[in-house]
Short mmCIF file of C-alpha atoms and ligand atoms in Angstrom, two decimals:
data_model
loop_
_atom_site.label_atom_id
_atom_site.label_comp_id
_atom_site.label_asym_id
_atom_site.label_seq_id
_atom_site.Cartn_x
_atom_site.Cartn_y
_atom_site.Cartn_z
CA MET A 1 92.81 113.10 122.64
CA CYS A 2 89.88 111.63 125.72
CA PHE A 3 89.07 115.45 126.44
CA ARG A 4 89.08 116.24 122.63
CA LEU A 5 86.96 112.97 122.12
CA ILE A 6 84.08 114.66 124.91
CA LEU A 7 83.98 118.28 123.41
CA ILE A 8 83.34 116.74 120.03
CA THR A 9 80.90 114.54 121.53
CA ILE A 10 79.24 117.69 123.39
CA ALA A 11 79.18 119.35 119.65
CA VAL A 12 77.96 117.04 117.53
CA THR A 13 75.15 114.98 120.41
CA VAL A 14 74.76 116.82 123.11
CA VAL A 15 73.98 120.23 122.25
CA PRO A 16 72.07 119.07 118.86
CA ILE A 17 69.82 116.72 120.99
CA PHE A 18 68.90 120.11 123.83
CA VAL A 19 68.96 121.86 120.43
CA MET A 20 66.32 119.61 119.49
CA ARG A 21 64.22 120.37 122.76
CA GLY A 22 63.89 123.80 122.19
CA THR A 23 62.31 123.84 119.19
CA LEU A 24 60.01 120.60 119.81
CA LEU A 25 58.90 122.46 123.43
CA LEU A 26 58.32 125.42 121.00
CA ASN A 27 56.35 123.49 118.81
CA ILE A 28 54.28 121.92 121.65
CA SER A 29 53.19 124.89 123.37
CA ASP A 30 52.71 126.92 120.23
CA LYS A 31 50.02 123.26 119.74
CA LEU A 32 48.64 123.02 123.35
CA TRP A 33 47.44 126.83 123.66
CA SER A 34 46.27 127.05 120.37
CA GLU A 35 44.47 123.74 120.42
CA ARG A 36 42.98 125.38 123.87
CA VAL A 37 42.11 128.72 121.77
CA ASP A 38 40.21 126.72 118.73
CA SER A 39 38.11 124.95 121.10
CA ILE A 40 37.00 127.71 123.44
CA GLU A 41 35.95 129.82 119.97
CA ARG A 42 34.13 126.64 118.95
CA GLN A 43 32.38 126.67 122.48
CA SER A 44 31.25 130.31 121.46
CA PHE A 45 30.45 130.16 117.82
CA PHE A 46 28.00 127.55 118.91
CA LEU A 47 26.94 129.75 122.43
CA ALA A 48 26.42 132.97 119.33
CA GLY A 49 24.24 131.04 117.74
CA GLN A 50 21.87 130.09 120.95
CA LEU A 51 22.15 133.25 121.84
CA ILE A 52 20.17 134.81 118.33
CA GLU A 53 18.42 131.55 118.26
CA GLN A 54 16.43 131.96 121.58
CA ASP A 55 16.55 136.23 121.03
CA TYR A 56 18.49 136.42 123.91
CA PHE A 57 19.12 140.15 123.26
CA ASN A 58 15.22 141.15 123.77
CA GLY A 59 15.72 138.94 126.20
CA GLU A 60 13.95 135.68 126.08
CA ASN A 61 14.48 132.16 126.87
CA ARG A 62 17.34 133.94 129.37
CA VAL A 63 17.40 130.80 130.88
CA ILE A 64 18.11 127.73 128.83
CA VAL A 65 21.03 130.69 127.33
CA ASN A 66 22.31 130.86 130.78
CA SER A 67 22.63 127.13 131.72
CA LEU A 68 24.81 126.53 128.40
CA ILE A 69 26.93 129.57 130.05
CA ALA A 70 27.65 128.64 132.79
CA GLN A 71 28.39 124.88 131.81
CA LEU A 72 31.20 126.63 128.97
CA ASP A 73 32.10 128.73 132.44
CA ALA A 74 32.52 124.79 134.14
CA ILE A 75 34.25 123.60 131.26
CA TYR A 76 37.12 126.14 130.89
CA ASP A 77 37.44 127.29 134.77
CA GLY A 78 36.26 131.03 133.81
CA ARG A 79 34.31 133.73 133.10
CA VAL A 80 31.81 134.67 130.30
CA ILE A 81 30.86 137.72 129.42
CA VAL A 82 27.69 138.85 127.57
CA VAL A 83 27.36 142.25 125.91
CA ASP A 84 25.34 143.86 123.92
CA SER A 85 25.81 146.07 121.38
CA ASP A 86 25.57 148.70 123.39
CA TYR A 87 27.96 147.25 125.26
CA THR A 88 26.18 146.67 128.33
CA VAL A 89 26.60 143.53 130.37
CA LEU A 90 23.48 141.56 130.03
CA LYS A 91 25.29 138.76 131.47
CA ASP A 92 28.54 137.64 133.81
CA SER A 93 29.33 134.56 134.86
CA TYR A 94 30.74 135.79 138.21
CA SER A 95 27.89 138.25 138.49
CA ARG A 96 30.75 141.27 139.05
CA ILE A 97 29.82 143.31 136.15
CA ASN A 98 26.58 142.19 134.91
CA ASP A 99 24.45 145.58 133.81
CA LYS A 100 27.43 147.73 133.25
CA LYS A 101 29.11 148.66 130.24
CA VAL A 102 32.27 146.79 129.36
CA ILE A 103 35.04 149.03 126.92
CA SER A 104 38.34 148.24 125.83
CA PRO A 105 40.55 148.62 122.95
CA GLN A 106 39.70 145.27 121.59
CA VAL A 107 35.77 145.23 122.74
CA ILE A 108 35.10 148.07 120.35
CA ALA A 109 37.41 146.20 116.94
CA CYS A 110 35.21 143.51 117.40
CA MET A 111 32.32 145.10 117.81
CA ASN A 112 33.52 146.86 114.24
CA GLY A 113 33.37 143.88 112.61
CA GLN A 114 37.31 143.44 112.39
CA GLU A 115 38.96 140.32 114.68
CA THR A 116 40.95 140.04 117.32
CA GLU A 117 43.40 137.63 118.56
CA PRO A 118 43.07 135.85 121.13
CA TYR A 119 45.20 137.76 124.09
CA TYR A 120 47.53 136.20 126.46
CA ASP A 121 47.69 137.23 130.49
CA PRO A 122 50.85 135.07 132.24
CA VAL A 123 50.71 136.39 134.77
CA TYR A 124 46.63 135.08 135.93
CA ASP A 125 47.72 131.88 133.60
CA MET A 126 44.79 132.94 131.10
CA VAL A 127 43.80 133.26 127.53
CA GLU A 128 41.22 136.03 127.37
CA ILE A 129 38.94 135.93 123.56
CA ILE A 130 36.49 137.38 122.22
CA VAL A 131 34.01 136.33 119.49
CA PRO A 132 31.40 138.47 117.50
CA VAL A 133 27.72 137.45 117.87
CA THR A 134 26.11 138.13 114.58
CA GLY A 135 22.54 138.08 113.34
CA GLY A 136 19.60 139.87 111.00
CA GLU A 137 19.05 139.72 107.82
CA ASP A 138 22.27 141.86 107.60
CA GLN A 139 24.49 139.60 109.82
CA ALA A 140 24.86 142.45 111.58
CA VAL A 141 27.74 142.54 114.83
CA ARG A 142 24.97 141.94 118.23
CA GLY A 143 26.74 141.97 120.82
CA LEU A 144 29.57 140.01 122.21
CA ILE A 145 30.79 137.18 124.16
CA ILE A 146 33.80 137.74 125.91
CA ILE A 147 35.23 134.30 127.69
CA ASP A 148 38.41 134.39 130.31
CA ALA A 149 40.32 130.77 129.86
CA SER A 150 42.48 129.21 132.63
CA THR A 151 45.34 127.64 131.34
CA LEU A 152 46.66 126.63 134.19
CA ASP A 153 45.98 123.06 133.41
CA LEU A 154 48.20 124.37 130.51
CA THR A 155 51.18 125.43 131.76
CA GLU A 156 51.76 122.15 133.97
CA THR A 157 51.20 120.21 131.25
CA TYR A 158 53.39 121.82 129.41
CA GLY A 159 55.70 121.85 132.59
CA ASP A 160 55.86 118.60 133.00
CA ILE A 161 56.90 117.67 129.54
CA LYS A 162 59.52 120.09 130.38
CA GLN A 163 61.23 118.52 132.80
CA MET A 164 60.34 115.12 132.12
CA SER A 165 61.91 115.98 127.54
CA LEU A 166 65.15 117.96 130.32
CA TRP A 167 65.58 114.90 132.37
CA ILE A 168 65.63 112.42 128.77
CA ALA A 169 68.14 115.05 127.16
CA ILE A 170 70.34 115.11 129.95
CA GLY A 171 69.99 111.02 130.49
CA PHE A 172 71.11 110.58 127.23
CA SER A 173 74.16 113.56 126.81
CA ALA A 174 75.06 111.08 129.60
CA ILE A 175 75.21 108.07 128.33
CA LEU A 176 76.58 109.95 125.18
CA VAL A 177 79.57 111.53 126.94
CA ALA A 178 80.02 108.56 128.54
CA LEU A 179 80.58 106.20 126.12
CA ALA A 180 82.71 109.01 124.08
CA VAL A 181 85.39 108.64 127.24
CA PHE A 182 84.83 105.26 126.96
CA ILE A 183 85.63 105.02 123.62
CA GLY A 184 88.47 107.49 124.00
CA ARG A 185 89.98 105.16 126.92
CA VAL A 186 90.41 102.11 124.63
CA PHE A 187 91.32 103.57 121.45
CA THR A 188 93.74 105.65 123.47
CA LYS A 189 95.73 103.70 125.57
CA PRO A 190 97.45 101.48 122.76
CA PHE A 191 98.61 104.71 121.98
CA LYS A 192 99.36 105.88 125.50
CA ASN A 193 101.45 102.24 125.42
CA VAL A 194 102.98 103.00 122.43
CA ALA A 195 104.22 106.31 123.32
CA ARG A 196 105.64 104.95 127.16
CA SER A 197 108.01 102.06 124.97
CA ILE A 198 108.52 105.29 123.01
CA ASN A 199 110.14 106.91 125.72
CA ARG A 200 111.16 103.89 127.40
CA ILE A 201 113.76 102.82 124.06
CA SER A 202 115.22 106.65 124.34
CA GLU A 203 116.00 106.60 127.71
CA GLY A 204 117.80 102.83 126.66
CA TYR A 205 115.60 100.08 127.23
CA PHE A 206 115.75 97.80 124.13
CA ASP A 207 114.28 94.87 125.83
CA GLU A 208 110.98 96.31 125.90
CA GLU A 209 108.20 94.84 123.23
CA VAL A 210 104.31 96.54 122.76
CA SER A 211 101.99 94.06 123.05
CA LEU A 212 98.52 96.06 122.13
CA LYS A 213 95.20 94.26 121.97
CA GLY A 214 92.51 96.21 119.46
CA PRO A 215 91.50 96.96 116.12
CA ALA A 216 93.55 94.93 113.74
CA GLU A 217 94.57 98.49 112.76
CA ILE A 218 96.07 99.23 115.92
CA GLU A 219 97.79 95.53 116.26
CA THR A 220 98.94 96.44 112.76
CA ILE A 221 101.60 99.24 114.47
CA SER A 222 102.16 97.86 117.14
CA ASP A 223 103.78 94.86 115.27
CA ALA A 224 105.71 96.92 112.74
CA PHE A 225 106.61 98.80 115.71
CA ASN A 226 108.41 96.04 117.33
CA VAL A 227 109.78 94.83 113.69
CA MET A 228 111.26 98.58 114.68
CA LEU A 229 112.57 98.22 117.64
CA LYS A 230 114.10 94.79 116.83
CA ARG A 231 116.18 96.08 114.03
CA LEU A 232 116.99 98.60 116.25
CA LYS A 233 118.08 96.11 118.73
CA GLU A 234 120.08 94.59 116.15
CA LEU A 235 121.84 97.91 115.26
CA GLU A 236 122.68 98.92 119.26
CA ASP A 237 124.48 95.00 119.02
CA SER A 238 126.29 95.15 115.84
CA ARG A 239 127.32 98.97 116.92
CA GLN A 240 128.62 97.16 120.43
CA GLU A 241 130.87 94.52 118.85
CA PHE A 242 132.08 97.18 116.50
CA VAL A 243 133.61 99.22 119.19
CA SER A 244 134.73 96.26 120.84
CA ASN A 245 135.91 94.72 117.70
CA VAL A 246 137.59 97.49 116.76
CA SER A 247 139.66 98.29 119.83
CA HIS A 248 140.69 94.53 120.06
CA GLU A 249 141.53 94.76 116.27
CA LEU A 250 143.50 97.76 117.79
CA LYS A 251 145.34 96.14 120.09
CA THR A 252 145.90 93.44 118.82
CA PRO A 253 149.47 94.97 116.93
CA LEU A 254 150.48 97.75 119.56
CA THR A 255 150.77 93.95 122.40
CA SER A 256 152.94 92.69 119.42
CA MET A 257 154.57 95.75 119.22
CA LYS A 258 154.90 95.97 123.50
CA VAL A 259 155.97 91.93 123.04
CA LEU A 260 158.94 93.01 120.82
CA ALA A 261 160.22 95.91 122.13
CA ASP A 262 159.91 94.56 125.74
CA SER A 263 162.51 91.89 124.50
CA LEU A 264 164.97 93.96 123.70
CA ASN A 265 164.45 95.84 126.01
CA THR A 266 164.98 92.73 129.15
CA GLN A 267 168.08 91.81 126.69
CA PRO A 268 171.42 94.22 126.91
CA ASP A 269 174.01 92.90 124.97
CA ALA A 270 170.89 91.51 122.09
CA PRO A 271 173.31 91.69 118.98
CA VAL A 272 172.36 94.16 115.94
CA GLU A 273 171.10 91.37 114.25
CA LEU A 274 168.29 90.94 116.25
CA TYR A 275 167.53 94.37 116.93
CA ARG A 276 166.79 95.38 112.87
CA GLU A 277 164.42 92.35 112.72
CA PHE A 278 162.14 93.36 115.28
CA MET A 279 162.78 96.49 114.36
CA GLN A 280 160.83 95.44 110.98
CA ASP A 281 158.44 93.48 112.16
CA ILE A 282 157.29 96.76 114.76
CA VAL A 283 157.25 98.30 111.31
CA VAL A 284 154.94 95.73 109.92
CA GLU A 285 152.94 96.19 113.41
CA ILE A 286 152.91 99.87 112.51
CA ASP A 287 151.68 99.37 108.31
CA ARG A 288 148.80 97.17 110.12
CA GLU A 289 147.95 99.39 112.49
CA ASN A 290 147.71 102.18 110.07
CA ALA A 291 145.76 99.78 107.27
CA ILE A 292 143.25 98.80 109.56
CA ILE A 293 142.97 103.06 110.89
CA ASN A 294 142.77 103.31 106.90
CA ASP A 295 139.87 100.79 106.70
CA LEU A 296 137.97 102.09 109.98
CA LEU A 297 138.61 106.01 107.98
CA SER A 298 137.43 105.04 104.98
CA LEU A 299 134.51 102.61 106.09
CA VAL A 300 133.11 105.74 108.69
CA LYS A 301 132.50 107.75 106.33
CA MET A 302 130.37 105.40 104.32
CA ASP A 303 126.98 105.97 105.61
CA LYS A 304 124.86 104.59 103.14
CA LYS A 305 123.94 107.29 101.50
CA ALA A 306 123.94 108.54 98.27
CA GLY A 307 123.75 111.83 98.97
CA ASP A 308 126.87 112.00 99.87
CA LEU A 309 128.49 110.12 96.31
CA ASN A 310 130.53 112.46 94.67
CA ILE A 311 129.04 111.89 91.17
CA SER A 312 130.43 112.16 86.96
CA THR A 313 130.48 110.07 83.81
CA VAL A 314 132.54 107.41 84.49
CA ASN A 315 134.45 104.97 81.47
CA ILE A 316 134.00 102.06 83.98
CA ASN A 317 136.02 100.13 81.36
CA GLU A 318 138.52 102.03 81.70
CA MET A 319 138.41 102.17 85.51
CA LEU A 320 138.68 98.18 86.02
CA GLU A 321 141.81 98.33 83.57
CA LEU A 322 143.63 100.71 85.84
CA ILE A 323 142.50 98.75 88.30
CA LEU A 324 143.81 96.08 87.44
CA LYS A 325 147.34 97.89 86.33
CA ARG A 326 147.27 98.93 89.44
CA LEU A 327 147.76 94.90 91.36
CA ARG A 328 149.44 92.84 88.34
CA PRO A 329 152.76 93.94 89.95
CA VAL A 330 150.70 91.81 93.44
CA ALA A 331 149.54 88.51 91.69
CA ALA A 332 152.68 88.30 89.14
CA LYS A 333 154.03 87.47 92.09
CA ARG A 334 152.21 84.37 93.22
CA ASN A 335 152.13 83.82 89.82
CA ILE A 336 148.77 84.48 89.06
CA GLU A 337 146.58 85.71 85.78
CA MET A 338 144.77 88.61 85.74
CA VAL A 339 142.17 88.94 82.44
CA LEU A 340 139.56 91.86 81.92
CA GLU A 341 136.66 91.29 79.72
CA SER A 342 134.78 93.56 78.79
CA PHE A 343 131.50 92.34 76.25
CA ARG A 344 131.26 96.72 75.33
CA PRO A 345 131.89 99.70 76.49
CA VAL A 346 130.05 101.73 79.56
CA THR A 347 129.87 104.98 80.70
CA ALA A 348 127.79 105.32 84.51
CA GLN A 349 127.40 108.08 86.68
CA CYS A 350 128.95 107.15 90.06
CA ASP A 351 131.73 107.78 92.36
CA GLU A 352 134.66 107.10 90.74
CA MET A 353 136.76 106.79 94.05
CA LYS A 354 134.66 104.67 95.65
CA LEU A 355 134.19 102.28 93.10
CA THR A 356 137.44 101.86 92.38
CA LEU A 357 137.64 101.04 96.35
CA ALA A 358 135.51 98.53 95.90
CA PHE A 359 136.88 96.84 92.92
CA THR A 360 140.28 97.07 94.14
CA ASN A 361 138.69 94.94 97.47
CA LEU A 362 137.48 92.86 95.66
CA VAL A 363 140.31 92.24 93.25
CA GLU A 364 142.89 91.80 95.78
CA ASN A 365 140.71 89.03 97.58
CA ALA A 366 140.66 86.95 94.35
CA ILE A 367 144.37 87.12 94.99
CA LYS A 368 145.19 87.18 98.33
CA TYR A 369 142.74 84.42 98.61
CA ASN A 370 144.41 82.29 95.92
CA ILE A 371 146.87 79.27 95.13
CA ALA A 372 149.61 80.36 93.94
CA GLY A 373 149.75 79.81 89.43
CA GLY A 374 145.42 80.94 89.69
CA TRP A 375 144.07 82.93 88.38
CA VAL A 376 141.67 86.14 88.01
CA GLN A 377 139.19 87.06 86.05
CA VAL A 378 136.58 90.67 85.56
CA SER A 379 133.96 90.76 83.47
CA LEU A 380 132.17 93.89 82.79
CA ASP A 381 128.62 93.85 80.49
CA ALA A 382 126.25 96.34 81.06
CA ASP A 383 122.11 96.20 80.32
CA HIS A 384 119.35 99.14 79.80
CA LYS A 385 119.60 99.91 83.23
CA TYR A 386 122.47 98.63 84.58
CA PHE A 387 126.46 98.11 84.41
CA TYR A 388 127.29 94.16 86.32
CA VAL A 389 131.58 93.44 87.06
CA LYS A 390 131.98 90.49 87.54
CA VAL A 391 135.20 89.43 90.01
CA SER A 392 135.84 85.69 89.88
CA ASP A 393 139.11 83.70 90.75
CA SER A 394 140.50 80.10 91.25
CA GLY A 395 141.26 80.39 94.89
CA ILE A 396 140.41 78.84 98.25
CA GLY A 397 136.48 79.40 97.83
CA ILE A 398 133.82 79.87 100.51
CA PRO A 399 131.75 77.83 102.95
CA GLU A 400 128.08 78.45 101.86
CA GLU A 401 126.48 79.13 105.35
CA LEU A 402 129.59 82.06 105.45
CA TYR A 403 128.39 84.08 102.13
CA ASP A 404 126.62 86.82 104.43
CA LYS A 405 129.56 86.89 107.24
CA ILE A 406 131.89 87.96 104.76
CA PHE A 407 130.73 91.13 104.50
CA GLU A 408 130.72 91.96 108.76
CA ARG A 409 132.93 94.25 110.13
CA PHE A 410 136.34 92.45 110.69
CA TYR A 411 134.93 89.14 109.67
CA ARG A 412 137.45 86.37 108.38
CA VAL A 413 136.90 82.91 107.85
CA ASP A 414 140.98 81.97 108.27
CA LYS A 415 141.94 85.51 110.55
CA ALA A 416 145.62 83.38 110.25
CA ARG A 417 145.62 83.95 105.89
CA SER A 418 144.10 86.95 106.17
CA ARG A 419 146.84 88.46 109.14
CA GLU A 420 149.49 86.63 106.64
CA THR A 421 147.64 88.94 103.39
CA GLY A 422 147.57 92.34 105.75
CA GLY A 423 144.32 91.86 105.49
CA THR A 424 141.95 93.69 107.67
CA GLY A 425 138.83 92.33 107.71
CA LEU A 426 136.88 95.36 106.22
CA GLY A 427 137.28 95.21 103.03
CA LEU A 428 134.48 93.38 102.04
CA ALA A 429 132.29 95.33 104.77
CA ILE A 430 133.17 98.89 102.69
CA THR A 431 132.53 97.09 99.36
CA LYS A 432 129.05 96.47 100.74
CA ASN A 433 128.52 99.75 101.59
CA ILE A 434 130.06 101.54 98.74
CA VAL A 435 127.79 99.41 96.53
CA LEU A 436 124.27 100.12 98.98
CA MET A 437 125.23 103.83 98.45
CA HIS A 438 125.04 103.44 94.51
CA ASP A 439 122.02 101.64 95.12
CA GLY A 440 123.27 98.53 93.18
CA ALA A 441 123.25 94.54 94.84
CA ILE A 442 126.84 92.43 95.84
CA LYS A 443 126.18 88.63 95.24
CA VAL A 444 129.04 85.60 95.95
CA LYS A 445 128.66 82.53 94.84
CA SER A 446 131.68 80.42 95.38
CA LYS A 447 132.71 76.04 96.11
CA GLU A 448 135.77 75.35 98.82
CA ASP A 449 138.78 74.68 96.12
CA GLU A 450 137.81 75.96 93.83
CA GLY A 451 137.14 79.37 93.38
CA THR A 452 134.39 82.31 94.45
CA THR A 453 133.03 84.60 92.16
CA PHE A 454 131.79 88.46 93.16
CA THR A 455 129.15 89.47 91.18
CA VAL A 456 127.97 93.37 91.44
CA ARG A 457 125.22 95.26 90.13
CA ILE A 458 125.38 99.25 90.10
CA PRO A 459 122.78 101.39 88.49
CA LEU A 460 123.94 103.62 85.36
CA THR A 461 122.70 106.58 86.46
CA VAL A 462 122.39 107.15 91.11
CA ALA A 463 119.31 108.71 91.60
CA SER A 464 120.84 111.77 94.32
P1 ADP B 501 140.06 90.42 104.66
O1 ADP B 501 140.54 92.20 105.31
O2 ADP B 501 140.14 89.89 105.23
O3 ADP B 501 140.38 90.02 103.36
P2 ADP B 501 137.39 91.15 103.96
O4 ADP B 501 136.96 91.64 104.56
O5 ADP B 501 137.80 91.54 102.33
O6 ADP B 501 138.43 90.70 105.01
O7 ADP B 501 136.95 89.89 103.19
C1 ADP B 501 136.02 88.59 104.50
C2 ADP B 501 136.36 87.46 104.18
O8 ADP B 501 136.49 86.82 103.18
C3 ADP B 501 138.57 87.34 104.63
O9 ADP B 501 138.76 87.10 105.76
C4 ADP B 501 138.06 85.82 103.90
O10 ADP B 501 138.24 84.58 104.59
C5 ADP B 501 137.28 85.82 103.27
N1 ADP B 501 137.37 86.02 101.41
C6 ADP B 501 137.19 87.30 100.14
N2 ADP B 501 137.17 87.03 99.37
C7 ADP B 501 137.21 86.05 99.20
C8 ADP B 501 137.82 85.60 97.95
N3 ADP B 501 137.79 85.47 96.92
N4 ADP B 501 138.09 83.87 98.19
C9 ADP B 501 137.83 83.46 99.12
N5 ADP B 501 137.27 83.70 100.29
C10 ADP B 501 137.50 85.48 100.59
#
């Protein structure tokens, strides 16, 4: 991330800085040299005017004009040559080729009235400019001025600018890259911390929290992460608790059976009646072990995922009638009256087997935790979205502070009573899981010694 940020910074800032510097330098060099050429041309035209005015080509006033030439020569640290229309040098400020002929393509072209471009010689760092001297009525070319001017000072100035701009560009680039590295560090550090924490959790250390300081967005991630971590910890704790509960619950019937069998073994002359009685007790324990294993299997199968549901169109009225019919004999044993109240016919898209198990658990509990001669009322209603099943009883009730607890696996308000009635402490956990798989909700309301009402809400159509 940091490396990529540096590359991006270089691409969007450093590269443009250098491109800009290049363009600027090109402009500056253009301007420097063209201004110098302009200035030399201006001076040359002035000199040309003087040459005509002073009648230089006819040998007049040469001293005055020669001093002008000397001045020009001094200003531009160069050489001034005046040529007449016969290409004969009338004046060479270096006095080397006086009276000689100067013939070159540019000189001829200029003499013929064509414009010539300044010629730049990078080896000697100078520029040569040829200016025609025109005069007379017909403005004919009477001669030429050839100026070779040094541009060494320009090259030096340009070199200084080039050097300075290079340092400025490097300085800026260094600052920008340093800034990118710094920002990269600041921004990636929290993410690295999160990654480290995730790795620690993957290794099994659930106790660590991440604390990220920085922009609000990063703190939000850290908070969300800690919430997730807390939930993971809870899940891990509950998993461990579940495993230890399962072992304990499965061991209890085994321990009882062992005690019964041992006591028979230590009494070689035990009467047959005792054997029979103990054997019956052992069968009860085996049934209990079986019940626990069956409940555990149903619980494990349900993973709160709607995808595992076996959806069909179910007549809920008939389903509840059947549940009550099956449980009526159990209720009759304790003289408990069972009533089904249907407000309307309800059909729903749901998993019939699972919902039958869920409601059976609720009605069984309503019978188990009831008083002899009490009542159980099951009611069914629906609106356009959900159907509602209420299971009320006139039983012992549940203290309000335990409303949440009773849905936990193996939780029982009164262990002895649950055991007596063959409970495993898993019924409500299974029921709740089934309801959640259907995207539904389950609520309990109770008053101790008066009764309990469980309300279940299930969507008429489960999104699968
Ligand atoms: P169990 O197999 O013990 O019945 P459940 O998970 O079905 O396990 O219920 C958990 C506990 O909730 C029960 O042990 C009981 O104490 C309490 N409970 C459940 N339903 C009722 C009810 N209708 N009235 C009173 N207590 C109830």
